[in-house]
PDB file of C-alpha atoms in Angstrom:
ATOM      1  CA  MET U  17      73.334 -38.532 -21.352  1.00 67.00           C
ATOM      2  CA  ALA U  18      75.241 -35.917 -19.249  1.00 78.00           C
ATOM      3  CA  LEU U  19      78.973 -34.068 -20.848  1.00 92.00           C
ATOM      4  CA  GLN U  20      81.953 -35.379 -19.510  1.00 96.00           C
ATOM      5  CA  LEU U  21      84.455 -32.969 -19.508  1.00 97.00           C
ATOM      6  CA  GLN U  22      87.261 -31.747 -17.739  1.00 97.00           C
ATOM      7  CA  ILE U  23      88.566 -27.851 -18.004  1.00 97.00           C
ATOM      8  CA  VAL U  24      92.810 -28.215 -17.980  1.00 96.00           C
ATOM      9  CA  GLY U  25      95.292 -25.379 -17.213  1.00 94.00           C
ATOM     10  CA  ASN U  26      96.113 -22.062 -16.070  1.00 89.00           C
ATOM     11  CA  ALA U  27      96.049 -19.161 -17.517  1.00 85.00           C
ATOM     12  CA  MET U  28      94.820 -20.914 -20.213  1.00 90.00           C
ATOM     13  CA  GLN U  29      92.332 -23.556 -19.730  1.00 95.00           C
ATOM     14  CA  MET U  30      91.409 -25.804 -22.212  1.00 96.00           C
ATOM     15  CA  ALA U  31      87.950 -28.135 -22.499  1.00 97.00           C
ATOM     16  CA  VAL U  32      88.281 -31.666 -22.863  1.00 98.00           C
ATOM     17  CA  VAL U  33      85.619 -33.294 -23.523  1.00 98.00           C
ATOM     18  CA  GLN U  34      85.078 -37.487 -23.382  1.00 97.00           C
ATOM     19  CA  LEU U  35      82.212 -38.521 -26.132  1.00 97.00           C
ATOM     20  CA  GLN U  36      79.703 -41.397 -25.867  1.00 96.00           C
ATOM     21  CA  PRO U  37      78.912 -43.526 -28.466  1.00 96.00           C
ATOM     22  CA  GLY U  38      76.801 -41.842 -31.464  1.00 94.00           C
ATOM     23  CA  GLN U  39      77.528 -38.427 -28.360  1.00 95.00           C
ATOM     24  CA  THR U  40      77.879 -34.620 -30.448  1.00 95.00           C
ATOM     25  CA  VAL U  41      78.984 -31.649 -30.116  1.00 97.00           C
ATOM     26  CA  TYR U  42      79.373 -28.778 -31.946  1.00 96.00           C
ATOM     27  CA  CYS U  43      81.943 -26.175 -31.132  1.00 94.00           C
ATOM     28  CA  GLU U  44      82.137 -21.750 -33.436  1.00 87.00           C
ATOM     29  CA  ALA U  45      84.694 -22.180 -35.643  1.00 84.00           C
ATOM     30  CA  GLY U  46      88.453 -21.522 -34.577  1.00 86.00           C
ATOM     31  CA  LYS U  47      87.969 -23.321 -31.102  1.00 93.00           C
ATOM     32  CA  PHE U  48      89.269 -27.047 -31.695  1.00 96.00           C
ATOM     33  CA  LEU U  49      91.701 -28.252 -30.909  1.00 97.00           C
ATOM     34  CA  PHE U  50      92.309 -31.984 -30.272  1.00 98.00           C
ATOM     35  CA  LYS U  51      90.764 -34.971 -31.612  1.00 98.00           C
ATOM     36  CA  THR U  52      91.312 -38.654 -31.527  1.00 98.00           C
ATOM     37  CA  ALA U  53      90.590 -40.869 -35.101  1.00 97.00           C
ATOM     38  CA  ASN U  54      87.362 -42.294 -34.609  1.00 97.00           C
ATOM     39  CA  VAL U  55      85.512 -38.288 -34.033  1.00 98.00           C
ATOM     40  CA  SER U  56      84.973 -37.202 -37.151  1.00 97.00           C
ATOM     41  CA  MET U  57      84.241 -34.009 -37.845  1.00 96.00           C
ATOM     42  CA  ASP U  58      81.573 -32.254 -40.113  1.00 94.00           C
ATOM     43  CA  THR U  59      81.474 -28.504 -41.017  1.00 92.00           C
ATOM     44  CA  ARG U  60      77.892 -27.350 -41.700  1.00 88.00           C
ATOM     45  CA  ILE U  61      76.391 -23.709 -42.533  1.00 81.00           C
ATOM     46  CA  SER U  62      73.214 -24.526 -39.931  1.00 71.00           C
ATOM     47  CA  GLY U  63      73.424 -24.391 -36.511  1.00 70.00           C
ATOM     48  CA  PRO U  64      71.261 -27.762 -34.191  1.00 73.00           C
ATOM     49  CA  ASN U  65      68.247 -26.523 -33.695  1.00 60.00           C
ATOM     50  CA  ASN U  66      67.760 -26.127 -37.928  1.00 52.00           C
ATOM     51  CA  ASN U  67      68.863 -29.256 -37.703  1.00 48.00           C
ATOM     52  CA  GLN U  68      66.190 -29.987 -35.823  1.00 47.00           C
ATOM     53  CA  GLN U  69      63.721 -27.681 -37.617  1.00 44.00           C
ATOM     54  CA  GLN U  70      64.458 -29.692 -40.551  1.00 44.00           C
ATOM     55  CA  GLN U  71      63.378 -32.988 -39.420  1.00 43.00           C
ATOM     56  CA  GLY U  72      60.480 -31.486 -38.864  1.00 47.00           C
ATOM     57  CA  GLY U  73      60.087 -29.649 -41.774  1.00 49.00           C
ATOM     58  CA  GLY U  74      57.829 -31.738 -44.113  1.00 53.00           C
ATOM     59  CA  GLY U  75      58.980 -33.077 -47.583  1.00 57.00           C
ATOM     60  CA  GLY U  76      59.091 -31.176 -50.756  1.00 63.00           C
ATOM     61  CA  VAL U  77      59.998 -27.338 -52.580  1.00 60.00           C
ATOM     62  CA  GLY U  78      58.000 -26.149 -49.691  1.00 63.00           C
ATOM     63  CA  GLY U  79      59.814 -27.542 -46.973  1.00 57.00           C
ATOM     64  CA  MET U  80      63.018 -27.679 -48.422  1.00 54.00           C
ATOM     65  CA  LEU U  81      62.555 -23.684 -48.966  1.00 64.00           C
ATOM     66  CA  ARG U  82      61.919 -23.284 -45.093  1.00 59.00           C
ATOM     67  CA  GLN U  83      65.095 -25.265 -44.436  1.00 56.00           C
ATOM     68  CA  ALA U  84      66.743 -22.698 -47.159  1.00 56.00           C
ATOM     69  CA  MET U  85      65.447 -19.571 -45.020  1.00 56.00           C
ATOM     70  CA  GLY U  86      66.616 -20.457 -41.934  1.00 56.00           C
ATOM     71  CA  THR U  87      69.806 -21.546 -42.724  1.00 58.00           C
ATOM     72  CA  ALA U  88      70.322 -17.898 -44.166  1.00 61.00           C
ATOM     73  CA  MET U  89      68.901 -16.748 -41.069  1.00 62.00           C
ATOM     74  CA  GLN U  90      70.590 -18.876 -39.115  1.00 61.00           C
ATOM     75  CA  ALA U  91      73.966 -17.328 -41.155  1.00 61.00           C
ATOM     76  CA  GLY U  92      73.035 -13.641 -40.759  1.00 62.00           C
ATOM     77  CA  GLN U  93      72.803 -13.095 -37.762  1.00 64.00           C
ATOM     78  CA  ARG U  94      76.036 -15.004 -36.719  1.00 63.00           C
ATOM     79  CA  MET U  95      77.964 -12.545 -39.226  1.00 66.00           C
ATOM     80  CA  LEU U  96      76.130  -9.431 -37.724  1.00 63.00           C
ATOM     81  CA  ALA U  97      77.008 -10.596 -34.622  1.00 58.00           C
ATOM     82  CA  GLY U  98      80.722 -10.676 -35.591  1.00 61.00           C
ATOM     83  CA  GLU U  99      81.086 -14.648 -35.275  1.00 66.00           C
ATOM     84  CA  SER U 100      82.185 -17.365 -37.603  1.00 74.00           C
ATOM     85  CA  ILE U 101      79.167 -18.746 -40.272  1.00 78.00           C
ATOM     86  CA  ALA U 102      80.209 -22.035 -39.897  1.00 85.00           C
ATOM     87  CA  PHE U 103      79.947 -24.960 -36.790  1.00 91.00           C
ATOM     88  CA  GLN U 104      81.955 -28.369 -36.266  1.00 95.00           C
ATOM     89  CA  TYR U 105      80.191 -30.820 -35.620  1.00 96.00           C
ATOM     90  CA  PHE U 106      81.832 -33.879 -33.338  1.00 97.00           C
ATOM     91  CA  THR U 107      80.256 -37.767 -33.992  1.00 97.00           C
ATOM     92  CA  ALA U 108      82.500 -40.650 -31.479  1.00 97.00           C
ATOM     93  CA  GLN U 109      82.130 -43.693 -33.681  1.00 96.00           C
ATOM     94  CA  GLY U 110      83.026 -47.057 -32.587  1.00 93.00           C
ATOM     95  CA  GLY U 111      83.572 -46.654 -29.127  1.00 95.00           C
ATOM     96  CA  GLU U 112      83.874 -43.067 -26.823  1.00 97.00           C
ATOM     97  CA  GLY U 113      86.623 -40.485 -28.182  1.00 97.00           C
ATOM     98  CA  THR U 114      88.032 -37.720 -26.569  1.00 98.00           C
ATOM     99  CA  LEU U 115      88.639 -33.872 -28.111  1.00 97.00           C
ATOM    100  CA  GLY U 116      89.929 -30.011 -26.592  1.00 98.00           C
ATOM    101  CA  PHE U 117      88.891 -26.858 -26.953  1.00 97.00           C
ATOM    102  CA  ALA U 118      90.356 -23.624 -26.110  1.00 95.00           C
ATOM    103  CA  GLY U 119      88.980 -19.824 -26.389  1.00 91.00           C
ATOM    104  CA  THR U 120      91.025 -17.151 -28.487  1.00 88.00           C
ATOM    105  CA  LEU U 121      92.773 -15.253 -25.297  1.00 88.00           C
ATOM    106  CA  PRO U 122      94.318 -15.693 -22.030  1.00 91.00           C
ATOM    107  CA  GLY U 123      91.266 -16.728 -19.085  1.00 93.00           C
ATOM    108  CA  GLU U 124      88.674 -19.236 -17.966  1.00 96.00           C
ATOM    109  CA  MET U 125      85.629 -21.350 -19.071  1.00 96.00           C
ATOM    110  CA  ARG U 126      82.719 -22.118 -18.004  1.00 96.00           C
ATOM    111  CA  ALA U 127      80.455 -24.890 -18.153  1.00 97.00           C
ATOM    112  CA  LEU U 128      76.959 -24.366 -18.057  1.00 97.00           C
ATOM    113  CA  GLU U 129      74.174 -26.518 -17.873  1.00 95.00           C
ATOM    114  CA  LEU U 130      70.470 -25.621 -19.659  1.00 96.00           C
ATOM    115  CA  THR U 131      67.837 -27.375 -18.411  1.00 93.00           C
ATOM    116  CA  PRO U 132      63.957 -26.249 -20.374  1.00 91.00           C
ATOM    117  CA  GLY U 133      63.131 -22.672 -19.260  1.00 88.00           C
ATOM    118  CA  ARG U 134      66.627 -21.857 -17.919  1.00 89.00           C
ATOM    119  CA  ALA U 135      68.697 -19.970 -20.489  1.00 94.00           C
ATOM    120  CA  TRP U 136      71.243 -17.929 -20.298  1.00 97.00           C
ATOM    121  CA  LEU U 137      73.073 -14.879 -22.062  1.00 95.00           C
ATOM    122  CA  ALA U 138      76.296 -14.096 -23.426  1.00 94.00           C
ATOM    123  CA  GLU U 139      79.062 -11.432 -24.692  1.00 91.00           C
ATOM    124  CA  LYS U 140      79.985 -11.933 -28.251  1.00 86.00           C
ATOM    125  CA  ASP U 141      82.744 -14.504 -28.836  1.00 86.00           C
ATOM    126  CA  ALA U 142      82.486 -16.595 -25.730  1.00 93.00           C
ATOM    127  CA  PHE U 143      80.896 -19.741 -26.784  1.00 94.00           C
ATOM    128  CA  VAL U 144      83.599 -22.123 -27.951  1.00 95.00           C
ATOM    129  CA  ALA U 145      81.435 -25.593 -27.924  1.00 96.00           C
ATOM    130  CA  ALA U 146      77.894 -27.569 -26.624  1.00 96.00           C
ATOM    131  CA  GLU U 147      76.075 -30.616 -26.789  1.00 96.00           C
ATOM    132  CA  SER U 148      73.196 -31.290 -29.713  1.00 92.00           C
ATOM    133  CA  GLY U 149      70.627 -30.060 -27.573  1.00 94.00           C
ATOM    134  CA  VAL U 150      72.176 -26.497 -27.412  1.00 95.00           C
ATOM    135  CA  ASN U 151      71.193 -24.286 -29.375  1.00 92.00           C
ATOM    136  CA  PHE U 152      72.495 -21.039 -30.427  1.00 90.00           C
ATOM    137  CA  GLY U 153      71.173 -17.613 -30.882  1.00 88.00           C
ATOM    138  CA  ILE U 154      71.227 -14.671 -30.869  1.00 85.00           C
ATOM    139  CA  ALA U 155      70.452 -11.793 -28.421  1.00 86.00           C
ATOM    140  CA  PHE U 156      69.676  -7.836 -29.134  1.00 76.00           C
ATOM    141  CA  SER U 157      70.292  -6.081 -25.882  1.00 68.00           C
ATOM    142  CA  GLY U 158      69.081  -2.866 -28.497  1.00 59.00           C
ATOM    143  CA  LEU U 159      71.104  -0.497 -30.015  1.00 48.00           C
ATOM    144  CA  ARG U 160      71.233   2.736 -27.525  1.00 51.00           C
ATOM    145  CA  THR U 161      72.530   0.324 -24.699  1.00 49.00           C
ATOM    146  CA  GLY U 162      74.610  -1.616 -26.788  1.00 47.00           C
ATOM    147  CA  MET U 163      76.932   1.728 -27.917  1.00 48.00           C
ATOM    148  CA  ALA U 164      76.122   3.498 -24.586  1.00 49.00           C
ATOM    149  CA  GLY U 165      78.069  -0.302 -22.886  1.00 49.00           C
ATOM    150  CA  GLY U 166      80.698   0.273 -25.336  1.00 49.00           C
ATOM    151  CA  GLU U 167      80.072  -3.518 -26.329  1.00 50.00           C
ATOM    152  CA  GLY U 168      77.749  -2.963 -28.844  1.00 52.00           C
ATOM    153  CA  PHE U 169      74.334  -4.353 -28.568  1.00 66.00           C
ATOM    154  CA  ILE U 170      74.061  -8.047 -29.543  1.00 83.00           C
ATOM    155  CA  LEU U 171      74.407 -10.498 -26.707  1.00 89.00           C
ATOM    156  CA  GLU U 172      74.610 -14.503 -28.201  1.00 91.00           C
ATOM    157  CA  LYS U 173      72.190 -16.701 -25.842  1.00 93.00           C
ATOM    158  CA  PHE U 174      72.340 -20.814 -25.048  1.00 95.00           C
ATOM    159  CA  THR U 175      69.200 -22.368 -24.698  1.00 95.00           C
ATOM    160  CA  GLY U 176      67.130 -26.501 -24.945  1.00 95.00           C
ATOM    161  CA  GLN U 177      69.119 -29.114 -22.632  1.00 94.00           C
ATOM    162  CA  GLY U 178      72.583 -30.273 -22.157  1.00 95.00           C
ATOM    163  CA  THR U 179      76.228 -28.433 -21.248  1.00 97.00           C
ATOM    164  CA  VAL U 180      77.558 -25.532 -22.882  1.00 97.00           C
ATOM    165  CA  ILE U 181      80.623 -24.946 -22.839  1.00 97.00           C
ATOM    166  CA  ILE U 182      82.051 -20.823 -22.890  1.00 97.00           C
ATOM    167  CA  ALA U 183      85.033 -18.572 -22.381  1.00 96.00           C
ATOM    168  CA  GLY U 184      86.550 -15.477 -21.551  1.00 94.00           C
ATOM    169  CA  ALA U 185      89.525 -12.786 -20.096  1.00 93.00           C
ATOM    170  CA  GLY U 186      91.703 -13.105 -16.834  1.00 93.00           C
ATOM    171  CA  ASN U 187      89.554 -15.011 -14.527  1.00 95.00           C
ATOM    172  CA  PHE U 188      86.412 -15.308 -13.114  1.00 96.00           C
ATOM    173  CA  ILE U 189      83.840 -14.924 -10.483  1.00 97.00           C
ATOM    174  CA  ASP U 190      80.256 -16.651 -10.331  1.00 97.00           C
ATOM    175  CA  LEU U 191      77.631 -14.399  -8.576  1.00 97.00           C
ATOM    176  CA  ASP U 192      74.085 -14.582  -7.033  1.00 97.00           C
ATOM    177  CA  LEU U 193      72.562 -10.573  -7.600  1.00 97.00           C
ATOM    178  CA  ALA U 194      70.018 -11.593  -4.935  1.00 96.00           C
ATOM    179  CA  GLU U 195      73.003 -12.171  -3.315  1.00 96.00           C
ATOM    180  CA  PHE U 196      73.695  -7.823  -3.468  1.00 96.00           C
ATOM    181  CA  GLY U 197      70.270  -7.171  -3.410  1.00 96.00           C
ATOM    182  CA  GLY U 198      69.467  -7.453  -6.884  1.00 97.00           C
ATOM    183  CA  LYS U 199      72.080  -4.529  -8.738  1.00 96.00           C
ATOM    184  CA  LEU U 200      75.360  -4.785  -9.489  1.00 95.00           C
ATOM    185  CA  GLN U 201      76.392  -1.866 -11.210  1.00 93.00           C
ATOM    186  CA  VAL U 202      79.818  -3.325 -13.904  1.00 92.00           C
ATOM    187  CA  ASP U 203      82.783  -1.845 -16.183  1.00 88.00           C
ATOM    188  CA  THR U 204      81.646  -2.684 -18.889  1.00 82.00           C
ATOM    189  CA  GLY U 205      83.889  -4.558 -20.674  1.00 87.00           C
ATOM    190  CA  CYS U 206      83.280  -6.910 -17.188  1.00 93.00           C
ATOM    191  CA  ILE U 207      80.439  -9.359 -18.266  1.00 94.00           C
ATOM    192  CA  VAL U 208      81.546 -12.833 -19.199  1.00 95.00           C
ATOM    193  CA  ALA U 209      77.275 -14.577 -19.318  1.00 96.00           C
ATOM    194  CA  PHE U 210      74.083 -13.588 -17.133  1.00 96.00           C
ATOM    195  CA  GLU U 211      70.971 -15.970 -16.568  1.00 96.00           C
ATOM    196  CA  GLU U 212      67.801 -15.373 -18.568  1.00 94.00           C
ATOM    197  CA  GLY U 213      66.021 -13.012 -16.825  1.00 92.00           C
ATOM    198  CA  VAL U 214      68.700 -11.327 -15.923  1.00 95.00           C
ATOM    199  CA  ARG U 215      68.070  -7.341 -16.931  1.00 93.00           C
ATOM    200  CA  TYR U 216      70.904  -5.906 -18.676  1.00 91.00           C
ATOM    201  CA  GLY U 217      71.417  -1.682 -18.749  1.00 89.00           C
ATOM    202  CA  VAL U 218      73.595   0.821 -18.315  1.00 86.00           C
ATOM    203  CA  GLU U 219      73.743   4.487 -16.106  1.00 84.00           C
ATOM    204  CA  ARG U 220      75.662   6.985 -16.082  1.00 77.00           C
ATOM    205  CA  VAL U 221      78.383   7.434 -13.929  1.00 70.00           C
ATOM    206  CA  GLY U 222      77.050  10.347 -11.228  1.00 61.00           C
ATOM    207  CA  ARG U 223      75.686  13.006 -12.330  1.00 59.00           C
ATOM    208  CA  MET U 224      77.073  16.107 -13.901  1.00 56.00           C
ATOM    209  CA  ASN U 225      79.111  18.107 -11.276  1.00 56.00           C
ATOM    210  CA  ARG U 226      82.089  18.026 -10.296  1.00 60.00           C
ATOM    211  CA  GLN U 227      83.003  14.516  -9.076  1.00 57.00           C
ATOM    212  CA  GLY U 228      80.824  13.411 -11.945  1.00 54.00           C
ATOM    213  CA  VAL U 229      83.252  14.488 -14.177  1.00 58.00           C
ATOM    214  CA  MET U 230      86.657  13.780 -12.308  1.00 61.00           C
ATOM    215  CA  ASN U 231      86.012  10.503 -12.569  1.00 56.00           C
ATOM    216  CA  ALA U 232      84.787  10.180 -15.859  1.00 55.00           C
ATOM    217  CA  MET U 233      87.753  11.886 -16.780  1.00 57.00           C
ATOM    218  CA  PHE U 234      90.523   9.797 -14.469  1.00 56.00           C
ATOM    219  CA  GLY U 235      88.285   7.291 -13.343  1.00 53.00           C
ATOM    220  CA  GLY U 236      88.669   5.446 -16.410  1.00 50.00           C
ATOM    221  CA  GLU U 237      85.470   3.999 -17.046  1.00 49.00           C
ATOM    222  CA  GLY U 238      84.039   6.605 -19.100  1.00 53.00           C
ATOM    223  CA  LEU U 239      80.208   8.078 -18.553  1.00 67.00           C
ATOM    224  CA  SER U 240      78.806   4.671 -18.178  1.00 79.00           C
ATOM    225  CA  LEU U 241      78.285   1.256 -16.021  1.00 86.00           C
ATOM    226  CA  ALA U 242      76.162  -1.565 -17.532  1.00 89.00           C
ATOM    227  CA  THR U 243      74.172  -2.337 -14.844  1.00 92.00           C
ATOM    228  CA  LEU U 244      72.906  -6.097 -14.363  1.00 95.00           C
ATOM    229  CA  GLU U 245      69.460  -6.397 -12.065  1.00 96.00           C
ATOM    230  CA  GLY U 246      66.794  -8.825 -10.657  1.00 96.00           C
ATOM    231  CA  GLN U 247      67.166 -12.504  -9.942  1.00 93.00           C
ATOM    232  CA  GLY U 248      69.841 -14.411 -11.281  1.00 96.00           C
ATOM    233  CA  LYS U 249      73.012 -15.285 -12.278  1.00 97.00           C
ATOM    234  CA  VAL U 250      76.011 -13.798 -13.610  1.00 97.00           C
ATOM    235  CA  ILE U 251      79.320 -14.662 -14.659  1.00 98.00           C
ATOM    236  CA  LEU U 252      81.930 -11.496 -14.705  1.00 97.00           C
ATOM    237  CA  GLN U 253      85.647 -11.485 -15.881  1.00 96.00           C
ATOM    238  CA  SER U 254      88.951  -9.646 -14.624  1.00 94.00           C
ATOM    239  CA  MET U 255      90.817  -8.827 -17.426  1.00 89.00           C
ATOM    240  CA  THR U 256      88.467  -7.135 -20.156  1.00 82.00           C
ATOM    241  CA  LEU U 257      88.821  -6.269 -24.414  1.00 77.00           C
ATOM    242  CA  GLU U 258      89.384  -3.169 -24.034  1.00 78.00           C
ATOM    243  CA  GLY U 259      92.154  -3.025 -21.349  1.00 79.00           C
ATOM    244  CA  LEU U 260      94.427  -5.926 -22.347  1.00 79.00           C
ATOM    245  CA  ALA U 261      94.786  -4.099 -25.593  1.00 79.00           C
ATOM    246  CA  ASN U 262      95.757  -1.334 -24.800  1.00 80.00           C
ATOM    247  CA  ALA U 263      98.854  -1.749 -21.879  1.00 80.00           C
ATOM    248  CA  LEU U 264      99.995  -4.070 -25.003  1.00 80.00           C
ATOM    249  CA  ARG U 265      99.857  -1.388 -27.302  1.00 83.00           C
ATOM    250  CA  LYS U 266     101.110   0.842 -23.830  1.00 84.00           C
ATOM    251  CA  ALA U 267     104.285  -1.711 -23.333  1.00 83.00           C
ATOM    252  CA  GLN U 268     105.126  -0.856 -26.898  1.00 82.00           C
ATOM    253  CA  GLY U 269     105.518   2.753 -26.811  1.00 77.00           C
ATOM    254  CA  GLY U 270     101.435   4.274 -27.826  1.00 66.00           C
ATOM    255  CA  ASP U 271      99.496   5.241 -24.497  1.00 59.00           C
ATOM    256  CA  LYS U 272      96.303   4.648 -26.043  1.00 51.00           C
ATOM    257  CA  GLU U 273      94.253   5.874 -23.102  1.00 51.00           C
ATOM    258  CA  GLY U 274      96.017   9.543 -22.490  1.00 53.00           C
ATOM    259  CA  PRO U 275      96.781  10.919 -19.133  1.00 50.00           C
ATOM    260  CA  THR U 276      92.898  11.628 -19.119  1.00 49.00           C
ATOM    261  CA  GLY U 277      91.985   8.170 -18.611  1.00 51.00           C
ATOM    262  CA  GLY U 278      88.473   6.995 -19.826  1.00 51.00           C
ATOM    263  CA  LEU U 279      86.447  10.349 -21.287  1.00 46.00           C
ATOM    264  CA  PHE U 280      89.075  11.118 -23.118  1.00 48.00           C
ATOM    265  CA  GLY U 281      91.416   8.666 -24.033  1.00 51.00           C
ATOM    266  CA  THR U 282      91.505   7.240 -27.634  1.00 49.00           C
ATOM    267  CA  ARG U 283      91.740   3.945 -26.600  1.00 48.00           C
ATOM    268  CA  VAL U 284      92.025   0.998 -28.945  1.00 46.00           C
ATOM    269  CA  GLN U 285      89.077  -0.208 -31.224  1.00 45.00           C
TER     270      GLN U 285
END
């Protein structure tokens, strides 16, 4: 049963979801907006994939222990990623139900359709909501890559089957790497999501010569750009969290970039 939804709005979009009787979606705590009275709400620590493991995990003390360990591991991963520990589950009862979700920043939303074998990875905090058949997990880009990229080394990973809704800042652009020679260099804060199979990395901008130093000092990008390589689709955003934070600080009278741009600027963290 495909999830029926409509993304509405401009500067800060919302996803309005129509649930069929018995259909369930879940969201990260804090992303819920509204619901009709016949949609039940249940808050749990466990994710949907853990619930499926519990159903097939067997009984007895051993089964209960495996369930508890699985839930604790999932919660620990989400804490490490800076995500909410709990999920909110919504189920339509006695007829169709309506509910709404939104992200936390001014920007767009996107509904991704997952099928078995077609996973997506997204930036931290991109997840908004998903059908119960979608599994929410954590992927690691590698500590060295993540720290060099300035965006951390933890990504969200979505597997399973169904619809997942993500959100980002500013406007989105959807690109297919095959149309760009299989590689793009991107500002590290502009990546929203990409298909599994696309390789994420970080590389130095130019050589450490005069022009390379000028790019780093005055170009606002520092010494590195993110790279997306391989075959698959990627979603980029026009606004970065760092750019938004610095613009707000500048408007309040404190320019955190400084005259030299990215290399020596005292950026807001």
